[in-house]
Amino acid sequence: MAERLFFSVPLSRISQLELIRLQARLGAEMSGPARVVPAANFHLTLAFLGSVSQQQKAALLARWESLVVPEVSLELDQLAYWHRAGVICATTSRTPMALGQLAHRMRQDAAEHGLHRSQAPFRPHVSLFRSVSQLSRELPAITPVPLHINEVDLMVSVFEPHGVEYHSVRRWGGNRAS
């Protein structure tokens, strides 16, 4: 049975709390319908892999077995509205080179092995709202949310009756592998 997989950076509880505060502030200013992304689903996607068979998953895990996660920091220092996707997200004005290189390697590996081929350039972001059809005004400036990155998860996207849930399949870095 195939699974929808992606590589992502997990967020610390402190970063999650800061993003929840930001969501609450933005939610109070929004007009029109929008779906709030639950804090449990906050993550920074490195590479979306798409529908992955069990055989492809085993090969993927073998290829990335000895992944060394670079230790980097970044700040989510601005908001963006992506009209086509209907998403409001917190993003960064400066992507650390090591993080960009890791995302590129993961995306390239996916494409070379028959998985999802990303067309859009890598833009580190955390989605805060989905199904946003339009903005009634310009997005405000935000207090930067610092992220310390030293772990990467291979995540599975599971469709549940109450919405999508993300679960870790494998974690690298953070002084341990799980």
PDB file of C-alpha atoms in Angstrom:
ATOM      1  CA  MET A   1       0.000   0.000   0.000  1.00  0.00           C
ATOM      2  CA  ALA A   2       1.383   3.406  -1.017  1.00  0.00           C
ATOM      3  CA  GLU A   3       1.861   6.253   1.452  1.00  0.00           C
ATOM      4  CA  ARG A   4       2.134  10.028   0.927  1.00  0.00           C
ATOM      5  CA  LEU A   5       5.585  10.902   2.250  1.00  0.00           C
ATOM      6  CA  PHE A   6       7.694  14.015   2.655  1.00  0.00           C
ATOM      7  CA  PHE A   7      10.927  15.108   4.323  1.00  0.00           C
ATOM      8  CA  SER A   8      10.495  17.901   6.845  1.00  0.00           C
ATOM      9  CA  VAL A   9      12.066  19.790   9.711  1.00  0.00           C
ATOM     10  CA  PRO A  10      10.171  19.401  13.004  1.00  0.00           C
ATOM     11  CA  LEU A  11       9.553  22.536  15.053  1.00  0.00           C
ATOM     12  CA  SER A  12      10.332  22.987  18.725  1.00  0.00           C
ATOM     13  CA  ARG A  13       7.483  23.559  21.192  1.00  0.00           C
ATOM     14  CA  ILE A  14       8.680  27.142  21.663  1.00  0.00           C
ATOM     15  CA  SER A  15       8.502  27.823  17.912  1.00  0.00           C
ATOM     16  CA  GLN A  16       5.070  26.181  17.770  1.00  0.00           C
ATOM     17  CA  LEU A  17       3.795  28.429  20.577  1.00  0.00           C
ATOM     18  CA  GLU A  18       5.091  31.549  18.832  1.00  0.00           C
ATOM     19  CA  LEU A  19       3.376  30.484  15.598  1.00  0.00           C
ATOM     20  CA  ILE A  20       0.114  29.779  17.481  1.00  0.00           C
ATOM     21  CA  ARG A  21       0.243  33.345  18.847  1.00  0.00           C
ATOM     22  CA  LEU A  22       0.855  34.650  15.348  1.00  0.00           C
ATOM     23  CA  GLN A  23      -2.082  32.611  14.011  1.00  0.00           C
ATOM     24  CA  ALA A  24      -4.377  33.999  16.708  1.00  0.00           C
ATOM     25  CA  ARG A  25      -3.344  37.553  15.875  1.00  0.00           C
ATOM     26  CA  LEU A  26      -3.829  37.025  12.148  1.00  0.00           C
ATOM     27  CA  GLY A  27      -7.086  35.116  12.622  1.00  0.00           C
ATOM     28  CA  ALA A  28      -8.592  38.068  14.441  1.00  0.00           C
ATOM     29  CA  GLU A  29      -7.701  40.324  11.465  1.00  0.00           C
ATOM     30  CA  MET A  30      -8.884  37.997   8.685  1.00  0.00           C
ATOM     31  CA  SER A  31     -12.144  38.319   6.863  1.00  0.00           C
ATOM     32  CA  GLY A  32     -13.660  35.385   5.052  1.00  0.00           C
ATOM     33  CA  PRO A  33     -13.234  31.652   5.522  1.00  0.00           C
ATOM     34  CA  ALA A  34      -9.853  30.060   6.136  1.00  0.00           C
ATOM     35  CA  ARG A  35      -8.774  26.783   7.702  1.00  0.00           C
ATOM     36  CA  VAL A  36      -6.359  27.086  10.612  1.00  0.00           C
ATOM     37  CA  VAL A  37      -3.440  24.651  10.351  1.00  0.00           C
ATOM     38  CA  PRO A  38      -3.265  22.760  13.681  1.00  0.00           C
ATOM     39  CA  ALA A  39      -0.016  23.290  15.608  1.00  0.00           C
ATOM     40  CA  ALA A  40       0.524  19.502  15.553  1.00  0.00           C
ATOM     41  CA  ASN A  41       0.891  19.831  11.761  1.00  0.00           C
ATOM     42  CA  PHE A  42       3.442  22.667  11.817  1.00  0.00           C
ATOM     43  CA  HIS A  43       6.569  21.678   9.930  1.00  0.00           C
ATOM     44  CA  LEU A  44       8.995  23.007   7.342  1.00  0.00           C
ATOM     45  CA  THR A  45       8.886  20.813   4.220  1.00  0.00           C
ATOM     46  CA  LEU A  46      12.219  20.029   2.584  1.00  0.00           C
ATOM     47  CA  ALA A  47      10.969  17.683  -0.134  1.00  0.00           C
ATOM     48  CA  PHE A  48       7.523  16.334  -0.964  1.00  0.00           C
ATOM     49  CA  LEU A  49       7.849  12.761  -2.242  1.00  0.00           C
ATOM     50  CA  GLY A  50       4.249  12.014  -3.228  1.00  0.00           C
ATOM     51  CA  SER A  51       2.744   8.548  -3.276  1.00  0.00           C
ATOM     52  CA  VAL A  52       5.469   6.068  -2.304  1.00  0.00           C
ATOM     53  CA  SER A  53       5.175   2.265  -2.471  1.00  0.00           C
ATOM     54  CA  GLN A  54       6.578   0.089   0.332  1.00  0.00           C
ATOM     55  CA  GLN A  55       9.405  -1.013  -1.975  1.00  0.00           C
ATOM     56  CA  GLN A  56      10.255   2.611  -2.844  1.00  0.00           C
ATOM     57  CA  LYS A  57      10.082   3.534   0.853  1.00  0.00           C
ATOM     58  CA  ALA A  58      12.549   0.763   1.805  1.00  0.00           C
ATOM     59  CA  ALA A  59      14.949   1.888  -0.933  1.00  0.00           C
ATOM     60  CA  LEU A  60      14.560   5.530   0.135  1.00  0.00           C
ATOM     61  CA  LEU A  61      15.350   4.701   3.769  1.00  0.00           C
ATOM     62  CA  ALA A  62      18.410   2.715   2.662  1.00  0.00           C
ATOM     63  CA  ARG A  63      19.668   5.613   0.487  1.00  0.00           C
ATOM     64  CA  TRP A  64      19.288   8.119   3.324  1.00  0.00           C
ATOM     65  CA  GLU A  65      20.375   5.786   6.165  1.00  0.00           C
ATOM     66  CA  SER A  66      23.486   7.811   7.013  1.00  0.00           C
ATOM     67  CA  LEU A  67      21.957  11.282   6.572  1.00  0.00           C
ATOM     68  CA  VAL A  68      23.891  13.905   8.493  1.00  0.00           C
ATOM     69  CA  VAL A  69      21.620  16.841   9.306  1.00  0.00           C
ATOM     70  CA  PRO A  70      23.341  20.218   9.117  1.00  0.00           C
ATOM     71  CA  GLU A  71      22.908  22.379  12.197  1.00  0.00           C
ATOM     72  CA  VAL A  72      21.518  25.729  11.053  1.00  0.00           C
ATOM     73  CA  SER A  73      19.351  28.552  12.305  1.00  0.00           C
ATOM     74  CA  LEU A  74      16.869  30.677  10.457  1.00  0.00           C
ATOM     75  CA  GLU A  75      14.182  33.168  11.249  1.00  0.00           C
ATOM     76  CA  LEU A  76      10.645  33.102   9.968  1.00  0.00           C
ATOM     77  CA  ASP A  77      10.613  36.856   9.541  1.00  0.00           C
ATOM     78  CA  GLN A  78       7.794  37.569   7.111  1.00  0.00           C
ATOM     79  CA  LEU A  79       4.355  36.430   6.058  1.00  0.00           C
ATOM     80  CA  ALA A  80       3.446  35.377   2.546  1.00  0.00           C
ATOM     81  CA  TYR A  81       0.158  34.729   0.794  1.00  0.00           C
ATOM     82  CA  TRP A  82       0.302  32.199  -2.006  1.00  0.00           C
ATOM     83  CA  HIS A  83      -2.910  32.799  -3.917  1.00  0.00           C
ATOM     84  CA  ARG A  84      -2.770  29.710  -6.159  1.00  0.00           C
ATOM     85  CA  ALA A  85      -2.310  27.414  -3.148  1.00  0.00           C
ATOM     86  CA  GLY A  86      -4.646  29.469  -0.930  1.00  0.00           C
ATOM     87  CA  VAL A  87      -2.029  29.487   1.834  1.00  0.00           C
ATOM     88  CA  ILE A  88      -0.819  32.073   4.310  1.00  0.00           C
ATOM     89  CA  CYS A  89       2.546  31.079   5.728  1.00  0.00           C
ATOM     90  CA  ALA A  90       5.448  32.329   7.798  1.00  0.00           C
ATOM     91  CA  THR A  91       8.579  32.334   5.681  1.00  0.00           C
ATOM     92  CA  THR A  92      12.131  33.624   5.703  1.00  0.00           C
ATOM     93  CA  SER A  93      13.980  36.290   3.787  1.00  0.00           C
ATOM     94  CA  ARG A  94      17.266  34.344   4.145  1.00  0.00           C
ATOM     95  CA  THR A  95      17.634  30.615   3.542  1.00  0.00           C
ATOM     96  CA  PRO A  96      20.775  29.074   5.058  1.00  0.00           C
ATOM     97  CA  MET A  97      22.884  27.581   2.270  1.00  0.00           C
ATOM     98  CA  ALA A  98      23.235  24.193   4.005  1.00  0.00           C
ATOM     99  CA  LEU A  99      19.445  23.880   4.338  1.00  0.00           C
ATOM    100  CA  GLY A 100      18.906  24.820   0.692  1.00  0.00           C
ATOM    101  CA  GLN A 101      21.509  22.275  -0.399  1.00  0.00           C
ATOM    102  CA  LEU A 102      19.896  19.510   1.686  1.00  0.00           C
ATOM    103  CA  ALA A 103      16.450  20.267   0.240  1.00  0.00           C
ATOM    104  CA  HIS A 104      17.921  20.272  -3.279  1.00  0.00           C
ATOM    105  CA  ARG A 105      19.592  16.865  -2.735  1.00  0.00           C
ATOM    106  CA  MET A 106      16.361  15.375  -1.376  1.00  0.00           C
ATOM    107  CA  ARG A 107      14.260  16.764  -4.232  1.00  0.00           C
ATOM    108  CA  GLN A 108      16.797  15.613  -6.820  1.00  0.00           C
ATOM    109  CA  ASP A 109      16.910  12.128  -5.261  1.00  0.00           C
ATOM    110  CA  ALA A 110      13.102  11.918  -5.376  1.00  0.00           C
ATOM    111  CA  ALA A 111      12.999  12.882  -9.049  1.00  0.00           C
ATOM    112  CA  GLU A 112      15.806  10.451  -9.965  1.00  0.00           C
ATOM    113  CA  HIS A 113      13.940   7.563  -8.304  1.00  0.00           C
ATOM    114  CA  GLY A 114      10.520   8.108  -9.863  1.00  0.00           C
ATOM    115  CA  LEU A 115       8.957  10.045  -6.998  1.00  0.00           C
ATOM    116  CA  HIS A 116       7.504  13.553  -7.032  1.00  0.00           C
ATOM    117  CA  ARG A 117       9.433  16.091  -9.126  1.00  0.00           C
ATOM    118  CA  SER A 118       9.228  19.524  -7.490  1.00  0.00           C
ATOM    119  CA  GLN A 119       8.753  22.359  -9.962  1.00  0.00           C
ATOM    120  CA  ALA A 120       8.798  25.254  -7.512  1.00  0.00           C
ATOM    121  CA  PRO A 121      12.039  26.441  -5.943  1.00  0.00           C
ATOM    122  CA  PHE A 122      12.648  25.598  -2.287  1.00  0.00           C
ATOM    123  CA  ARG A 123      11.163  28.290  -0.031  1.00  0.00           C
ATOM    124  CA  PRO A 124      11.331  27.472   3.671  1.00  0.00           C
ATOM    125  CA  HIS A 125       7.925  28.164   5.202  1.00  0.00           C
ATOM    126  CA  VAL A 126       5.397  26.998   7.767  1.00  0.00           C
ATOM    127  CA  SER A 127       1.767  27.052   6.642  1.00  0.00           C
ATOM    128  CA  LEU A 128      -0.544  28.821   9.090  1.00  0.00           C
ATOM    129  CA  PHE A 129      -3.842  28.989   7.138  1.00  0.00           C
ATOM    130  CA  ARG A 130      -5.230  27.054   4.166  1.00  0.00           C
ATOM    131  CA  SER A 131      -8.212  27.644   1.868  1.00  0.00           C
ATOM    132  CA  VAL A 132      -7.651  31.403   1.869  1.00  0.00           C
ATOM    133  CA  SER A 133      -9.347  32.717  -1.277  1.00  0.00           C
ATOM    134  CA  GLN A 134      -8.286  36.338  -0.933  1.00  0.00           C
ATOM    135  CA  LEU A 135      -6.777  38.880   1.413  1.00  0.00           C
ATOM    136  CA  SER A 136      -8.778  41.863   2.556  1.00  0.00           C
ATOM    137  CA  ARG A 137      -5.598  43.835   3.323  1.00  0.00           C
ATOM    138  CA  GLU A 138      -1.829  43.613   3.273  1.00  0.00           C
ATOM    139  CA  LEU A 139      -0.218  41.096   5.623  1.00  0.00           C
ATOM    140  CA  PRO A 140       1.376  42.739   8.677  1.00  0.00           C
ATOM    141  CA  ALA A 141       5.029  42.723   9.646  1.00  0.00           C
ATOM    142  CA  ILE A 142       5.833  40.080  12.242  1.00  0.00           C
ATOM    143  CA  THR A 143       8.236  39.526  15.088  1.00  0.00           C
ATOM    144  CA  PRO A 144      10.728  36.940  13.761  1.00  0.00           C
ATOM    145  CA  VAL A 145      10.271  33.360  14.943  1.00  0.00           C
ATOM    146  CA  PRO A 146      13.701  31.726  15.345  1.00  0.00           C
ATOM    147  CA  LEU A 147      14.141  28.102  14.265  1.00  0.00           C
ATOM    148  CA  HIS A 148      17.118  25.992  15.272  1.00  0.00           C
ATOM    149  CA  ILE A 149      17.396  23.093  12.866  1.00  0.00           C
ATOM    150  CA  ASN A 150      19.275  19.906  13.684  1.00  0.00           C
ATOM    151  CA  GLU A 151      16.695  17.204  12.876  1.00  0.00           C
ATOM    152  CA  VAL A 152      14.885  15.915   9.799  1.00  0.00           C
ATOM    153  CA  ASP A 153      11.814  13.673   9.728  1.00  0.00           C
ATOM    154  CA  LEU A 154      10.472  11.430   7.020  1.00  0.00           C
ATOM    155  CA  MET A 155       6.746  12.025   7.484  1.00  0.00           C
ATOM    156  CA  VAL A 156       3.626  10.221   6.324  1.00  0.00           C
ATOM    157  CA  SER A 157       0.446  12.155   5.586  1.00  0.00           C
ATOM    158  CA  VAL A 158      -2.635  10.296   6.849  1.00  0.00           C
ATOM    159  CA  PHE A 159      -6.171  11.326   5.920  1.00  0.00           C
ATOM    160  CA  GLU A 160      -8.459  11.008   8.938  1.00  0.00           C
ATOM    161  CA  PRO A 161     -12.185  11.911   9.178  1.00  0.00           C
ATOM    162  CA  HIS A 162     -11.300  15.099  11.118  1.00  0.00           C
ATOM    163  CA  GLY A 163      -8.514  16.120   8.706  1.00  0.00           C
ATOM    164  CA  VAL A 164      -4.942  15.337   7.737  1.00  0.00           C
ATOM    165  CA  GLU A 165      -2.447  14.137  10.332  1.00  0.00           C
ATOM    166  CA  TYR A 166       1.310  13.859   9.925  1.00  0.00           C
ATOM    167  CA  HIS A 167       3.311  11.104  11.614  1.00  0.00           C
ATOM    168  CA  SER A 168       7.060  10.571  11.747  1.00  0.00           C
ATOM    169  CA  VAL A 169       8.324   7.441  10.004  1.00  0.00           C
ATOM    170  CA  ARG A 170      12.018   8.073  10.745  1.00  0.00           C
ATOM    171  CA  ARG A 171      14.009  10.897  12.344  1.00  0.00           C
ATOM    172  CA  TRP A 172      17.646  11.820  11.771  1.00  0.00           C
ATOM    173  CA  GLY A 173      19.836  14.196  13.767  1.00  0.00           C
ATOM    174  CA  GLY A 174      19.362  15.754  17.172  1.00  0.00           C
ATOM    175  CA  ASN A 175      22.083  13.454  18.526  1.00  0.00           C
ATOM    176  CA  ARG A 176      19.911  10.404  17.851  1.00  0.00           C
ATOM    177  CA  ALA A 177      18.101   8.467  15.148  1.00  0.00           C
ATOM    178  CA  SER A 178      14.651   7.046  15.841  1.00  0.00           C
TER     179      SER A 178
END
